[in-house]
Amino acid sequence: MLHLMSILLLLWKLKKSKSCVGISCRMQECYAIVFCLRYLDLFYQFISVYNTAMKVVFISSTFYLIFLMRFQPPVSATYDRTADSFPYEQYLLGPAAVLGFISAEEWSIPEIFWTASIWLESVSILPQLILLQQLREVENLTAEFVATMGAYRFFYILNWIYRYFAEGYVNWIGWLGGIVQTGLYVDFFYYYAMSKWYGQKLVLP
Amino acid sequence: GKEEAVKDEL
């Protein structure tokens, strides 16, 4: 739900301000790849209506966000491709593919894709965080968006602890990826929490 | 069983 909320916050921000200054389209592209790799099971496995609906919403809304930022004026006119230039194709995709291949529990296409998607998701926030560090001053809605985008994985960790004790659920790759992902946010959360506590604008060092 | 682990998370 936090993940969904962060997407809705971003959509709302783009529609309201008609600007995507401070938003990394490259992060959304990473997520689009994550979703496409992971949700291949839409074609051969049914888990629940909720599960299917969320997958469809995640994929379609993420592609829509990319479309808005890259191609749809007036939002696309504000997209700064020079600032948002983190080369994830080299730094994230390659390593995620290699790690996915090495650490997959079995060498099947769905398993390798799923594993690569976990590793890629864990670092997908990097283009966004790096963009914000260049700009330093973060708009309120952008701050809320990034905070919810980080918080959802933290709540997964709580759920994994519960599931481990309640059902003996084990998911080593998911756990490791989730810890890396949440860890990358710790620094941002600190400055976010401080800005909320003191009621000031979020300014990154 | 572990071999039939369903990936029920998003």
mmCIF file of C-alpha atoms in Angstrom:
data_model
loop_
_atom_site.group_PDB
_atom_site.id
_atom_site.type_symbol
_atom_site.label_atom_id
_atom_site.label_comp_id
_atom_site.label_asym_id
_atom_site.label_seq_id
_atom_site.Cartn_x
_atom_site.Cartn_y
_atom_site.Cartn_z
ATOM 1 C CA MET A 1 0.000 0.000 0.000
ATOM 2 C CA LEU A 2 2.888 2.367 0.747
ATOM 3 C CA HIS A 3 4.367 1.478 -2.616
ATOM 4 C CA LEU A 4 1.048 2.218 -4.293
ATOM 5 C CA MET A 5 0.745 5.442 -2.310
ATOM 6 C CA SER A 6 4.172 6.599 -3.440
ATOM 7 C CA ILE A 7 3.183 6.083 -7.083
ATOM 8 C CA LEU A 8 -0.076 7.969 -6.539
ATOM 9 C CA LEU A 9 1.789 10.779 -4.776
ATOM 10 C CA LEU A 10 4.128 11.084 -7.727
ATOM 11 C CA LEU A 11 1.282 11.075 -10.255
ATOM 12 C CA TRP A 12 -0.515 13.707 -8.218
ATOM 13 C CA LYS A 13 2.616 15.832 -7.969
ATOM 14 C CA LEU A 14 3.219 15.708 -11.726
ATOM 15 C CA LYS A 15 -0.403 16.558 -12.497
ATOM 16 C CA LYS A 16 -0.638 19.322 -9.913
ATOM 17 C CA SER A 17 2.646 21.118 -10.538
ATOM 18 C CA LYS A 18 2.885 20.143 -14.243
ATOM 19 C CA SER A 19 6.574 19.758 -13.539
ATOM 20 C CA CYS A 20 8.895 16.851 -12.865
ATOM 21 C CA VAL A 21 11.819 18.873 -11.542
ATOM 22 C CA GLY A 22 13.580 16.779 -8.905
ATOM 23 C CA ILE A 23 12.011 13.510 -10.068
ATOM 24 C CA SER A 24 14.217 10.851 -11.597
ATOM 25 C CA CYS A 25 12.652 9.274 -14.672
ATOM 26 C CA ARG A 26 15.586 6.887 -14.661
ATOM 27 C CA MET A 27 14.451 5.485 -11.331
ATOM 28 C CA GLN A 28 11.004 4.831 -12.836
ATOM 29 C CA GLU A 29 12.681 3.086 -15.757
ATOM 30 C CA CYS A 30 14.548 0.823 -13.329
ATOM 31 C CA TYR A 31 11.243 -0.005 -11.640
ATOM 32 C CA ALA A 32 9.591 -0.675 -14.999
ATOM 33 C CA ILE A 33 12.320 -3.230 -15.720
ATOM 34 C CA VAL A 34 11.933 -4.686 -12.207
ATOM 35 C CA PHE A 35 8.185 -5.132 -12.686
ATOM 36 C CA CYS A 36 8.502 -6.614 -16.166
ATOM 37 C CA LEU A 37 11.068 -9.158 -14.972
ATOM 38 C CA ARG A 38 9.193 -10.086 -11.810
ATOM 39 C CA TYR A 39 5.584 -10.073 -12.941
ATOM 40 C CA LEU A 40 6.097 -12.438 -15.866
ATOM 41 C CA ASP A 41 4.167 -14.890 -13.704
ATOM 42 C CA LEU A 42 1.016 -12.946 -14.577
ATOM 43 C CA PHE A 43 0.987 -15.151 -17.671
ATOM 44 C CA TYR A 44 1.158 -18.543 -16.006
ATOM 45 C CA GLN A 45 0.310 -18.263 -12.315
ATOM 46 C CA PHE A 46 -2.691 -16.929 -10.440
ATOM 47 C CA ILE A 47 -2.239 -16.016 -6.783
ATOM 48 C CA SER A 48 -5.165 -13.750 -5.961
ATOM 49 C CA VAL A 49 -7.244 -10.948 -7.425
ATOM 50 C CA TYR A 50 -5.401 -8.523 -5.138
ATOM 51 C CA ASN A 51 -2.008 -9.785 -6.303
ATOM 52 C CA THR A 52 -2.912 -9.593 -9.990
ATOM 53 C CA ALA A 53 -4.537 -6.171 -9.660
ATOM 54 C CA MET A 54 -1.513 -4.715 -7.864
ATOM 55 C CA LYS A 55 0.876 -6.093 -10.468
ATOM 56 C CA VAL A 56 -1.141 -4.623 -13.316
ATOM 57 C CA VAL A 57 -1.419 -1.272 -11.520
ATOM 58 C CA PHE A 58 2.311 -1.164 -10.751
ATOM 59 C CA ILE A 59 3.340 -1.936 -14.315
ATOM 60 C CA SER A 60 0.849 0.360 -16.038
ATOM 61 C CA SER A 61 1.283 3.325 -13.673
ATOM 62 C CA THR A 62 5.079 3.137 -13.912
ATOM 63 C CA PHE A 63 4.995 3.117 -17.707
ATOM 64 C CA TYR A 64 2.523 5.991 -17.603
ATOM 65 C CA LEU A 65 4.880 7.987 -15.336
ATOM 66 C CA ILE A 66 7.745 7.441 -17.774
ATOM 67 C CA PHE A 67 5.513 8.492 -20.664
ATOM 68 C CA LEU A 68 4.484 11.662 -18.802
ATOM 69 C CA MET A 69 8.042 12.670 -17.983
ATOM 70 C CA ARG A 70 9.614 11.837 -21.322
ATOM 71 C CA PHE A 71 6.926 12.599 -23.881
ATOM 72 C CA GLN A 72 3.862 14.390 -22.546
ATOM 73 C CA PRO A 73 3.987 18.211 -22.409
ATOM 74 C CA PRO A 74 3.884 20.254 -20.241
ATOM 75 C CA VAL A 75 5.529 17.826 -17.795
ATOM 76 C CA SER A 76 8.068 16.546 -20.318
ATOM 77 C CA ALA A 77 9.230 20.118 -21.031
ATOM 78 C CA THR A 78 10.509 20.313 -17.433
ATOM 79 C CA TYR A 79 12.429 17.041 -17.571
ATOM 80 C CA ASP A 80 16.150 17.692 -17.174
ATOM 81 C CA ARG A 81 17.922 14.763 -18.812
ATOM 82 C CA THR A 82 21.335 16.241 -18.030
ATOM 83 C CA ALA A 83 20.708 16.259 -14.283
ATOM 84 C CA ASP A 84 18.974 12.854 -14.365
ATOM 85 C CA SER A 85 21.868 11.025 -15.961
ATOM 86 C CA PHE A 86 22.785 8.171 -13.613
ATOM 87 C CA PRO A 87 24.036 5.432 -15.986
ATOM 88 C CA TYR A 88 21.968 2.584 -14.531
ATOM 89 C CA GLU A 89 22.373 0.634 -17.763
ATOM 90 C CA GLN A 90 26.005 0.068 -16.829
ATOM 91 C CA TYR A 91 26.058 0.365 -13.060
ATOM 92 C CA LEU A 92 22.835 -1.404 -12.100
ATOM 93 C CA LEU A 93 21.458 -3.556 -14.944
ATOM 94 C CA GLY A 94 24.656 -5.482 -15.615
ATOM 95 C CA PRO A 95 25.435 -6.324 -11.996
ATOM 96 C CA ALA A 96 21.762 -7.205 -11.308
ATOM 97 C CA ALA A 97 21.767 -9.568 -14.308
ATOM 98 C CA VAL A 98 25.012 -11.232 -13.211
ATOM 99 C CA LEU A 99 23.872 -11.497 -9.583
ATOM 100 C CA GLY A 100 20.499 -12.809 -10.738
ATOM 101 C CA PHE A 101 22.225 -15.513 -12.691
ATOM 102 C CA ILE A 102 24.643 -16.468 -9.913
ATOM 103 C CA SER A 103 22.246 -16.351 -6.982
ATOM 104 C CA ALA A 104 19.091 -17.806 -8.563
ATOM 105 C CA GLU A 105 17.839 -20.831 -6.655
ATOM 106 C CA GLU A 106 17.383 -22.705 -9.894
ATOM 107 C CA TRP A 107 18.446 -21.936 -13.445
ATOM 108 C CA SER A 108 15.091 -21.339 -15.022
ATOM 109 C CA ILE A 109 14.133 -18.139 -16.843
ATOM 110 C CA PRO A 110 11.435 -17.089 -14.337
ATOM 111 C CA GLU A 111 13.725 -17.783 -11.371
ATOM 112 C CA ILE A 112 16.693 -15.896 -12.852
ATOM 113 C CA PHE A 113 14.444 -12.972 -13.854
ATOM 114 C CA TRP A 114 12.815 -12.912 -10.405
ATOM 115 C CA THR A 115 16.197 -12.937 -8.650
ATOM 116 C CA ALA A 116 17.651 -10.237 -10.933
ATOM 117 C CA SER A 117 14.541 -8.121 -10.286
ATOM 118 C CA ILE A 118 15.075 -8.321 -6.518
ATOM 119 C CA TRP A 119 18.681 -7.120 -6.855
ATOM 120 C CA LEU A 120 17.727 -4.393 -9.309
ATOM 121 C CA GLU A 121 14.885 -3.157 -7.086
ATOM 122 C CA SER A 122 17.245 -2.958 -4.122
ATOM 123 C CA VAL A 123 19.315 -0.269 -5.879
ATOM 124 C CA SER A 124 16.641 1.329 -8.094
ATOM 125 C CA ILE A 125 16.379 4.377 -5.841
ATOM 126 C CA LEU A 126 19.977 5.401 -6.559
ATOM 127 C CA PRO A 127 19.211 7.584 -9.626
ATOM 128 C CA GLN A 128 16.591 9.429 -7.542
ATOM 129 C CA LEU A 129 18.809 9.913 -4.496
ATOM 130 C CA ILE A 130 21.712 11.119 -6.628
ATOM 131 C CA LEU A 131 19.468 13.588 -8.453
ATOM 132 C CA LEU A 132 18.217 14.970 -5.119
ATOM 133 C CA GLN A 133 21.767 15.326 -3.805
ATOM 134 C CA GLN A 134 22.618 17.509 -6.791
ATOM 135 C CA LEU A 135 19.576 19.719 -6.242
ATOM 136 C CA ARG A 136 19.872 19.628 -2.412
ATOM 137 C CA GLU A 137 16.545 21.383 -1.778
ATOM 138 C CA VAL A 138 13.682 18.903 -1.922
ATOM 139 C CA GLU A 139 10.064 19.906 -2.514
ATOM 140 C CA ASN A 140 7.529 18.626 0.014
ATOM 141 C CA LEU A 141 5.669 16.256 -2.310
ATOM 142 C CA THR A 142 8.939 14.902 -3.662
ATOM 143 C CA ALA A 143 10.131 14.262 -0.113
ATOM 144 C CA GLU A 144 6.897 12.411 0.749
ATOM 145 C CA PHE A 145 7.166 10.399 -2.458
ATOM 146 C CA VAL A 146 10.744 9.317 -1.783
ATOM 147 C CA ALA A 147 10.001 8.606 1.894
ATOM 148 C CA THR A 148 7.039 6.322 1.096
ATOM 149 C CA MET A 149 9.071 4.699 -1.664
ATOM 150 C CA GLY A 150 11.636 3.718 0.972
ATOM 151 C CA ALA A 151 9.220 2.911 3.759
ATOM 152 C CA TYR A 152 7.422 0.114 1.905
ATOM 153 C CA ARG A 153 10.507 -2.088 1.951
ATOM 154 C CA PHE A 154 11.050 -1.479 5.643
ATOM 155 C CA PHE A 155 7.529 -2.734 6.264
ATOM 156 C CA TYR A 156 8.295 -5.824 4.190
ATOM 157 C CA ILE A 157 11.112 -6.553 6.659
ATOM 158 C CA LEU A 158 8.616 -6.427 9.537
ATOM 159 C CA ASN A 159 6.297 -8.752 7.596
ATOM 160 C CA TRP A 160 9.141 -11.144 6.816
ATOM 161 C CA ILE A 161 9.961 -11.401 10.531
ATOM 162 C CA TYR A 162 6.302 -12.154 11.249
ATOM 163 C CA ARG A 163 6.066 -14.711 8.433
ATOM 164 C CA TYR A 164 9.266 -16.430 9.533
ATOM 165 C CA PHE A 165 7.816 -17.126 12.969
ATOM 166 C CA ALA A 166 4.202 -17.678 11.888
ATOM 167 C CA GLU A 167 4.772 -19.841 8.778
ATOM 168 C CA GLY A 168 8.457 -20.694 8.729
ATOM 169 C CA TYR A 169 8.675 -18.538 5.605
ATOM 170 C CA VAL A 170 12.215 -18.179 4.246
ATOM 171 C CA ASN A 171 13.291 -15.906 1.382
ATOM 172 C CA TRP A 172 17.017 -15.257 1.615
ATOM 173 C CA ILE A 173 17.400 -13.273 -1.591
ATOM 174 C CA GLY A 174 14.347 -11.152 -0.857
ATOM 175 C CA TRP A 175 15.599 -10.499 2.683
ATOM 176 C CA LEU A 176 19.076 -9.489 1.577
ATOM 177 C CA GLY A 177 17.730 -7.293 -1.210
ATOM 178 C CA GLY A 178 15.252 -5.720 1.208
ATOM 179 C CA ILE A 179 17.968 -4.937 3.735
ATOM 180 C CA VAL A 180 20.175 -3.349 1.058
ATOM 181 C CA GLN A 181 17.195 -1.387 -0.255
ATOM 182 C CA THR A 182 16.160 -0.100 3.165
ATOM 183 C CA GLY A 183 19.784 0.618 4.067
ATOM 184 C CA LEU A 184 20.171 2.918 1.081
ATOM 185 C CA TYR A 185 17.341 5.034 2.485
ATOM 186 C CA VAL A 186 18.570 5.369 6.046
ATOM 187 C CA ASP A 187 20.499 8.545 5.303
ATOM 188 C CA PHE A 188 17.586 10.125 3.419
ATOM 189 C CA PHE A 189 15.152 9.153 6.192
ATOM 190 C CA TYR A 190 17.325 10.849 8.759
ATOM 191 C CA TYR A 191 17.197 14.203 6.955
ATOM 192 C CA TYR A 192 13.532 13.696 6.123
ATOM 193 C CA ALA A 193 12.650 13.013 9.782
ATOM 194 C CA MET A 194 14.681 16.007 10.959
ATOM 195 C CA SER A 195 12.970 18.328 8.483
ATOM 196 C CA LYS A 196 9.553 17.078 9.662
ATOM 197 C CA TRP A 197 10.522 17.376 13.334
ATOM 198 C CA TYR A 198 11.649 20.969 12.932
ATOM 199 C CA GLY A 199 8.950 21.791 10.372
ATOM 200 C CA GLN A 200 11.527 22.984 7.872
ATOM 201 C CA LYS A 201 12.168 22.371 4.217
ATOM 202 C CA LEU A 202 14.152 19.248 3.444
ATOM 203 C CA VAL A 203 17.671 20.268 2.461
ATOM 204 C CA LEU A 204 20.230 17.538 1.874
ATOM 205 C CA PRO A 205 23.878 18.126 2.804
ATOM 206 C CA GLY B 1 7.146 -27.599 0.689
ATOM 207 C CA LYS B 2 10.078 -25.438 -0.293
ATOM 208 C CA GLU B 3 10.265 -26.762 -3.837
ATOM 209 C CA GLU B 4 6.762 -25.401 -4.496
ATOM 210 C CA ALA B 5 7.351 -22.007 -2.848
ATOM 211 C CA VAL B 6 4.820 -19.590 -4.330
ATOM 212 C CA LYS B 7 6.083 -16.077 -4.881
ATOM 213 C CA ASP B 8 3.075 -14.366 -3.374
ATOM 214 C CA GLU B 9 4.799 -11.041 -2.652
ATOM 215 C CA LEU B 10 4.890 -8.025 -4.903
#
